[in-house]
């Protein structure tokens, strides 16, 4: 339901009403928009009790009325920020638990009593979860007014902190489910806990003074360019300098500390200043994206230079709205902190923001709240609290995502953006719609080296390259969503020079999975979806630089030096910057490559550009491991169709394609195996994800329609295993975000290495005891027994221990779990170079140790079965091995509700009555990769009926969860088999 703009004020009710309005403890932005709604309720003659932690002046500056009651209390904590731009995810969850979970019973009792004491007619929440539950227990209706909810924000934090925190998300969803309905503000996020929604215009504080009056009071003429710095606090260790501003500009600084000294062209504002007037009097704003800043920038048509915040999922939706109305310019965090502001500010004042929508959302919301309080029912499709809670938890599968990692956005994201009439989907999908034009790719480029191998996605990529310069042609329409990415990409290539193109696929983990880091045999299939990377080298004096990169080089005064510029397609679908650039000299220290640890810190400084570590990190690894010198500037376009967070190795495909393209452009001869090992160093040491090597090896060494067989000790390729013609593998995405950088994967890996260290210690002790009993006389001992103990005392990989030896000697001697501190006291180290033990964390040991030992045995059996006689027994055995693997993952703590549901659906399809009377189709399924969500691999008979069963599972999963899974079908060659393309534009674009 949408309530359109109205010009009438909220009419006074014949009944005097009492509202209890709860405001979240996260920042001032919520309080400032609540002010506007409360003001209209009070004007209508009602009492409003505001429960808030915000300072009094936020309300009393705008409202002077005895009907306003302020109660200082914080019942949630929002997102805990280390500084103005950095959110601490784990601290946020811990603080919420401390604030709202531990004292929950007393909070509810207190709030129910208070609500009854003030005789509240309606509870309003923005957007405190427990307020809705307290209202329900007090027998009072409740309504939420917001553009996001905390279950959506915290769901991503759970992925980083570990699934043991997921109860927080479900509890918040349950609290919201007691809400009558949601008054939804523009720029909203998906909020599945609310089943009834009313949309209203922007809620914006009114102006008290005109632009002319404000400038006159400040003594600033109309000819002076004025930027307002609005961060709600400033990044840690930041010192503003006079040269940050263009000549003749002034900057108004909000949130400056009393002790902070400012340059003469910066003006410190009082803490209680009324910012809407100052915003409207300025020429542009510089700050972070939040509802308050975006709504006021749009309302007063003020260009907004913004810097992304990390780990705040509200931001992409507000950013899309801001940029849709042509009001936003993104500044790289590095340029903010180092003072390269000029190109961004000058770009901002050239914009013409075009928002013409309503700005009276406060008035509209107040009218709805008043009518609800006197009994009007806005909930046209009212479900019970239990029904809505069920829906919220089911849809909660879709909440578990990590910003900066999603390329394929689920339906709920698309629905949120349809309000702006934006096309949804990825660039891949958009360009594929025009694939009938692909036949002209050979007319656009001369292929000087390489073979397209009839790969349709490669043809599509070449076509997209050829069309890049069209973004400069005003006569051609380009989707706004992709305009910035394509403008950036078109600006980095010299169309008269050669371009090198590499391609690397994702992979489907058939069997082996997380046992790779324990030395297991693995069987992996390269999938059809792949990443393409285009690379061009140019002399630094001829390289086309973005304006901010030019400004940075000019500031250094060193002339033209080699620069790396990267454009990543698909970034605007998530919360990462679409571009990245750096001076290649940043990778050098005293003419030697910097350490991997310093590089990791370098990329971690700006989370919105952390993705660049996967791409640019390949350059540092080549510098370090192969002593390669990079004297030319490098332009790169990264274009991946491998969906992220699905457990199909999107990161490995980016790394392998990037290094392959760079190696080709520089004439480096690197074997696919070595290239995979180098790419693993990127992910382990620069990105900081503790993955094994099977992902990179499959992406680099795999072949279409074959399984790569590899023993991960560290990367011994045994060969390629043909997939029998009667067998087929599918991947079904659960919609639950997988991340090998997440806490669960890392803790299981640590547990496995702890188990190995413990077993080595046990073997050493047993060997010493045996020698002691024999008084040192080795001749009295059985040679085989002592040799086995000697081997196990120096066990290099868990998978070199057979299951029967594990059960006979070690299984009962390993603890189920151990505290990190206790383990370190007893064993000093777990001997894993890519993970660090947290002393305060408890790690599962027995299950994590057992899994790779048995998985290695299962993979060997699986490989042998693939070459055996084709029969129903063969397929049944293959499926059974996959089921065993799946449940072993769960025992380690790496399962998920979504992947379990898919495996259950496969089993139901396999064992139903129809299957017993008809040809069998599906035989087994397992979670893949790092687990904790992602994709399920299914094995079945290669037949049309099997494919129909897969589609049935897809639809049944959607019916149960609301999420339509992606399907992975087919295979394609690895990067080594593809090689590279060297191309030149046949009709070079002539810049005007």
mmCIF file of N, CA and C in Angstrom, residues 29-88:
data_model
loop_
_atom_site.group_PDB
_atom_site.id
_atom_site.type_symbol
_atom_site.label_atom_id
_atom_site.label_comp_id
_atom_site.label_asym_id
_atom_site.label_seq_id
_atom_site.Cartn_x
_atom_site.Cartn_y
_atom_site.Cartn_z
ATOM 1 N N UNK A 29 20.527 10.044 13.376
ATOM 2 C CA UNK A 29 19.678 10.070 12.193
ATOM 3 C C UNK A 29 18.264 9.616 12.471
ATOM 4 N N UNK A 30 18.094 8.580 13.283
ATOM 5 C CA UNK A 30 16.757 8.093 13.607
ATOM 6 C C UNK A 30 16.002 9.122 14.437
ATOM 7 N N UNK A 31 16.702 9.721 15.406
ATOM 8 C CA UNK A 31 16.057 10.717 16.262
ATOM 9 C C UNK A 31 15.602 11.930 15.458
ATOM 10 N N UNK A 32 16.402 12.355 14.482
ATOM 11 C CA UNK A 32 16.039 13.561 13.723
ATOM 12 C C UNK A 32 14.805 13.333 12.856
ATOM 13 N N UNK A 33 14.625 12.123 12.329
ATOM 14 C CA UNK A 33 13.416 11.889 11.532
ATOM 15 C C UNK A 33 12.215 11.648 12.435
ATOM 16 N N UNK A 34 12.454 11.090 13.631
ATOM 17 C CA UNK A 34 11.365 10.925 14.591
ATOM 18 C C UNK A 34 10.814 12.288 14.994
ATOM 19 N N UNK A 35 11.692 13.273 15.103
ATOM 20 C CA UNK A 35 11.272 14.626 15.470
ATOM 21 C C UNK A 35 10.144 15.113 14.579
ATOM 22 N N UNK A 36 10.276 14.884 13.266
ATOM 23 C CA UNK A 36 9.297 15.405 12.316
ATOM 24 C C UNK A 36 7.949 14.716 12.470
ATOM 25 N N UNK A 37 7.949 13.411 12.746
ATOM 26 C CA UNK A 37 6.685 12.700 12.966
ATOM 27 C C UNK A 37 6.055 13.149 14.286
ATOM 28 N N UNK A 38 6.879 13.232 15.327
ATOM 29 C CA UNK A 38 6.388 13.635 16.649
ATOM 30 C C UNK A 38 5.811 15.053 16.600
ATOM 31 N N UNK A 39 6.452 15.942 15.868
ATOM 32 C CA UNK A 39 5.990 17.328 15.777
ATOM 33 C C UNK A 39 4.551 17.380 15.259
ATOM 34 N N UNK A 40 4.269 16.581 14.248
ATOM 35 C CA UNK A 40 2.911 16.584 13.688
ATOM 36 C C UNK A 40 1.898 15.931 14.628
ATOM 37 N N UNK A 41 2.318 14.920 15.380
ATOM 38 C CA UNK A 41 1.412 14.315 16.352
ATOM 39 C C UNK A 41 1.053 15.307 17.454
ATOM 40 N N UNK A 42 2.040 16.077 17.893
ATOM 41 C CA UNK A 42 1.793 17.069 18.942
ATOM 42 C C UNK A 42 0.939 18.217 18.419
ATOM 43 N N UNK A 43 1.175 18.627 17.172
ATOM 44 C CA UNK A 43 0.343 19.670 16.573
ATOM 45 C C UNK A 43 -1.124 19.238 16.496
ATOM 46 N N UNK A 44 -1.342 17.932 16.390
ATOM 47 C CA UNK A 44 -2.712 17.406 16.338
ATOM 48 C C UNK A 44 -3.321 17.267 17.730
ATOM 49 N N UNK A 45 -2.569 17.637 18.779
ATOM 50 C CA UNK A 45 -3.118 17.661 20.130
ATOM 51 C C UNK A 45 -2.860 16.432 20.967
ATOM 52 N N UNK A 46 -1.870 15.624 20.596
ATOM 53 C CA UNK A 46 -1.620 14.384 21.323
ATOM 54 C C UNK A 46 -0.359 14.482 22.190
ATOM 55 N N UNK A 47 -0.275 13.605 23.179
ATOM 56 C CA UNK A 47 0.930 13.475 23.995
ATOM 57 C C UNK A 47 1.839 12.431 23.366
ATOM 58 N N UNK A 48 3.143 12.729 23.344
ATOM 59 C CA UNK A 48 4.102 11.767 22.805
ATOM 60 C C UNK A 48 5.231 11.569 23.807
ATOM 61 N N UNK A 49 5.402 10.333 24.247
ATOM 62 C CA UNK A 49 6.506 9.964 25.139
ATOM 63 C C UNK A 49 7.592 9.328 24.268
ATOM 64 N N UNK A 50 8.736 9.984 24.178
ATOM 65 C CA UNK A 50 9.828 9.507 23.333
ATOM 66 C C UNK A 50 10.865 8.812 24.203
ATOM 67 N N UNK A 51 11.138 7.546 23.894
ATOM 68 C CA UNK A 51 12.151 6.759 24.602
ATOM 69 C C UNK A 51 13.409 6.790 23.751
ATOM 70 N N UNK A 52 14.440 7.472 24.217
ATOM 71 C CA UNK A 52 15.606 7.727 23.366
ATOM 72 C C UNK A 52 16.866 7.936 24.203
ATOM 73 N N UNK A 53 17.991 7.710 23.554
ATOM 74 C CA UNK A 53 19.275 8.035 24.173
ATOM 75 C C UNK A 53 19.883 9.290 23.597
ATOM 76 N N UNK A 54 19.180 9.927 22.630
ATOM 77 C CA UNK A 54 19.696 11.120 21.964
ATOM 78 C C UNK A 54 19.626 12.322 22.899
ATOM 79 N N UNK A 55 20.502 13.308 22.705
ATOM 80 C CA UNK A 55 20.463 14.516 23.535
ATOM 81 C C UNK A 55 19.131 15.251 23.404
ATOM 82 N N UNK A 56 18.750 15.954 24.460
ATOM 83 C CA UNK A 56 17.466 16.660 24.463
ATOM 84 C C UNK A 56 17.343 17.653 23.321
ATOM 85 N N UNK A 57 18.462 18.338 22.980
ATOM 86 C CA UNK A 57 18.364 19.418 22.003
ATOM 87 C C UNK A 57 17.887 18.924 20.634
ATOM 88 N N UNK A 58 18.133 17.652 20.327
ATOM 89 C CA UNK A 58 17.668 17.124 19.046
ATOM 90 C C UNK A 58 16.158 17.300 18.911
ATOM 91 N N UNK A 59 15.432 17.184 20.054
ATOM 92 C CA UNK A 59 13.980 17.307 20.038
ATOM 93 C C UNK A 59 13.524 18.724 20.398
ATOM 94 N N UNK A 60 14.135 19.315 21.425
ATOM 95 C CA UNK A 60 13.640 20.594 21.932
ATOM 96 C C UNK A 60 13.975 21.763 21.006
ATOM 97 N N UNK A 61 14.968 21.623 20.141
ATOM 98 C CA UNK A 61 15.243 22.675 19.162
ATOM 99 C C UNK A 61 14.064 22.866 18.223
ATOM 100 N N UNK A 62 13.372 21.799 17.940
ATOM 101 C CA UNK A 62 12.278 21.825 16.968
ATOM 102 C C UNK A 62 10.908 21.812 17.628
ATOM 103 N N UNK A 63 10.816 21.250 18.832
ATOM 104 C CA UNK A 63 9.520 21.109 19.495
ATOM 105 C C UNK A 63 9.596 21.714 20.895
ATOM 106 N N UNK A 64 8.838 22.751 21.128
ATOM 107 C CA UNK A 64 8.702 23.316 22.476
ATOM 108 C C UNK A 64 7.245 23.153 22.885
ATOM 109 N N UNK A 65 6.969 22.066 23.605
ATOM 110 C CA UNK A 65 5.586 21.763 23.962
ATOM 111 C C UNK A 65 5.542 20.917 25.226
ATOM 112 N N UNK A 66 4.579 21.201 26.110
ATOM 113 C CA UNK A 66 4.421 20.361 27.311
ATOM 114 C C UNK A 66 3.893 18.966 26.974
ATOM 115 N N UNK A 67 3.488 18.760 25.722
ATOM 116 C CA UNK A 67 2.996 17.434 25.323
ATOM 117 C C UNK A 67 4.128 16.488 24.920
ATOM 118 N N UNK A 68 5.366 16.999 24.886
ATOM 119 C CA UNK A 68 6.536 16.175 24.581
ATOM 120 C C UNK A 68 7.174 15.706 25.871
ATOM 121 N N UNK A 69 7.328 14.392 26.032
ATOM 122 C CA UNK A 69 7.963 13.805 27.217
ATOM 123 C C UNK A 69 9.160 12.984 26.757
ATOM 124 N N UNK A 70 10.334 13.285 27.295
ATOM 125 C CA UNK A 70 11.554 12.563 26.920
ATOM 126 C C UNK A 70 11.953 11.628 28.047
ATOM 127 N N UNK A 71 12.129 10.375 27.706
ATOM 128 C CA UNK A 71 12.557 9.354 28.675
ATOM 129 C C UNK A 71 13.891 8.807 28.211
ATOM 130 N N UNK A 72 14.937 9.054 28.962
ATOM 131 C CA UNK A 72 16.288 8.658 28.551
ATOM 132 C C UNK A 72 16.514 7.177 28.831
ATOM 133 N N UNK A 73 16.521 6.406 27.756
ATOM 134 C CA UNK A 73 16.697 4.961 27.885
ATOM 135 C C UNK A 73 17.089 4.400 26.531
ATOM 136 N N UNK A 74 18.064 3.491 26.526
ATOM 137 C CA UNK A 74 18.493 2.834 25.295
ATOM 138 C C UNK A 74 18.202 1.345 25.418
ATOM 139 N N UNK A 75 17.376 0.825 24.512
ATOM 140 C CA UNK A 75 16.981 -0.581 24.564
ATOM 141 C C UNK A 75 17.586 -1.405 23.445
ATOM 142 N N UNK A 76 18.403 -0.776 22.604
ATOM 143 C CA UNK A 76 19.224 -1.511 21.642
ATOM 144 C C UNK A 76 20.471 -0.659 21.395
ATOM 145 N N UNK A 77 21.387 -1.195 20.640
ATOM 146 C CA UNK A 77 22.666 -0.483 20.497
ATOM 147 C C UNK A 77 23.007 -0.141 19.061
ATOM 148 N N UNK A 78 22.226 -0.664 18.090
ATOM 149 C CA UNK A 78 22.559 -0.419 16.694
ATOM 150 C C UNK A 78 23.859 -1.087 16.314
ATOM 151 N N UNK A 79 24.633 -0.405 15.479
ATOM 152 C CA UNK A 79 25.931 -0.918 15.039
ATOM 153 C C UNK A 79 27.020 -0.178 15.800
ATOM 154 N N UNK A 80 27.868 -0.925 16.459
ATOM 155 C CA UNK A 80 28.974 -0.322 17.216
ATOM 156 C C UNK A 80 30.059 0.105 16.236
ATOM 157 N N UNK A 81 30.419 1.370 16.285
ATOM 158 C CA UNK A 81 31.384 1.902 15.345
ATOM 159 C C UNK A 81 32.699 2.229 16.034
ATOM 160 N N UNK A 82 33.796 1.755 15.424
ATOM 161 C CA UNK A 82 35.117 2.092 15.942
ATOM 162 C C UNK A 82 35.417 3.562 15.681
ATOM 163 N N UNK A 83 34.952 4.064 14.539
ATOM 164 C CA UNK A 83 35.007 5.491 14.222
ATOM 165 C C UNK A 83 33.878 5.778 13.238
ATOM 166 N N UNK A 84 33.915 6.947 12.606
ATOM 167 C CA UNK A 84 32.793 7.370 11.771
ATOM 168 C C UNK A 84 32.557 6.470 10.579
ATOM 169 N N UNK A 85 33.564 5.706 10.159
ATOM 170 C CA UNK A 85 33.443 4.914 8.945
ATOM 171 C C UNK A 85 33.563 3.412 9.169
ATOM 172 N N UNK A 86 33.847 2.998 10.386
ATOM 173 C CA UNK A 86 34.177 1.595 10.629
ATOM 174 C C UNK A 86 33.234 0.981 11.647
ATOM 175 N N UNK A 87 32.549 -0.094 11.241
ATOM 176 C CA UNK A 87 31.649 -0.838 12.124
ATOM 177 C C UNK A 87 32.372 -2.084 12.633
ATOM 178 N N UNK A 88 32.280 -2.327 13.914
ATOM 179 C CA UNK A 88 32.835 -3.538 14.518
ATOM 180 C C UNK A 88 31.698 -4.549 14.628
#
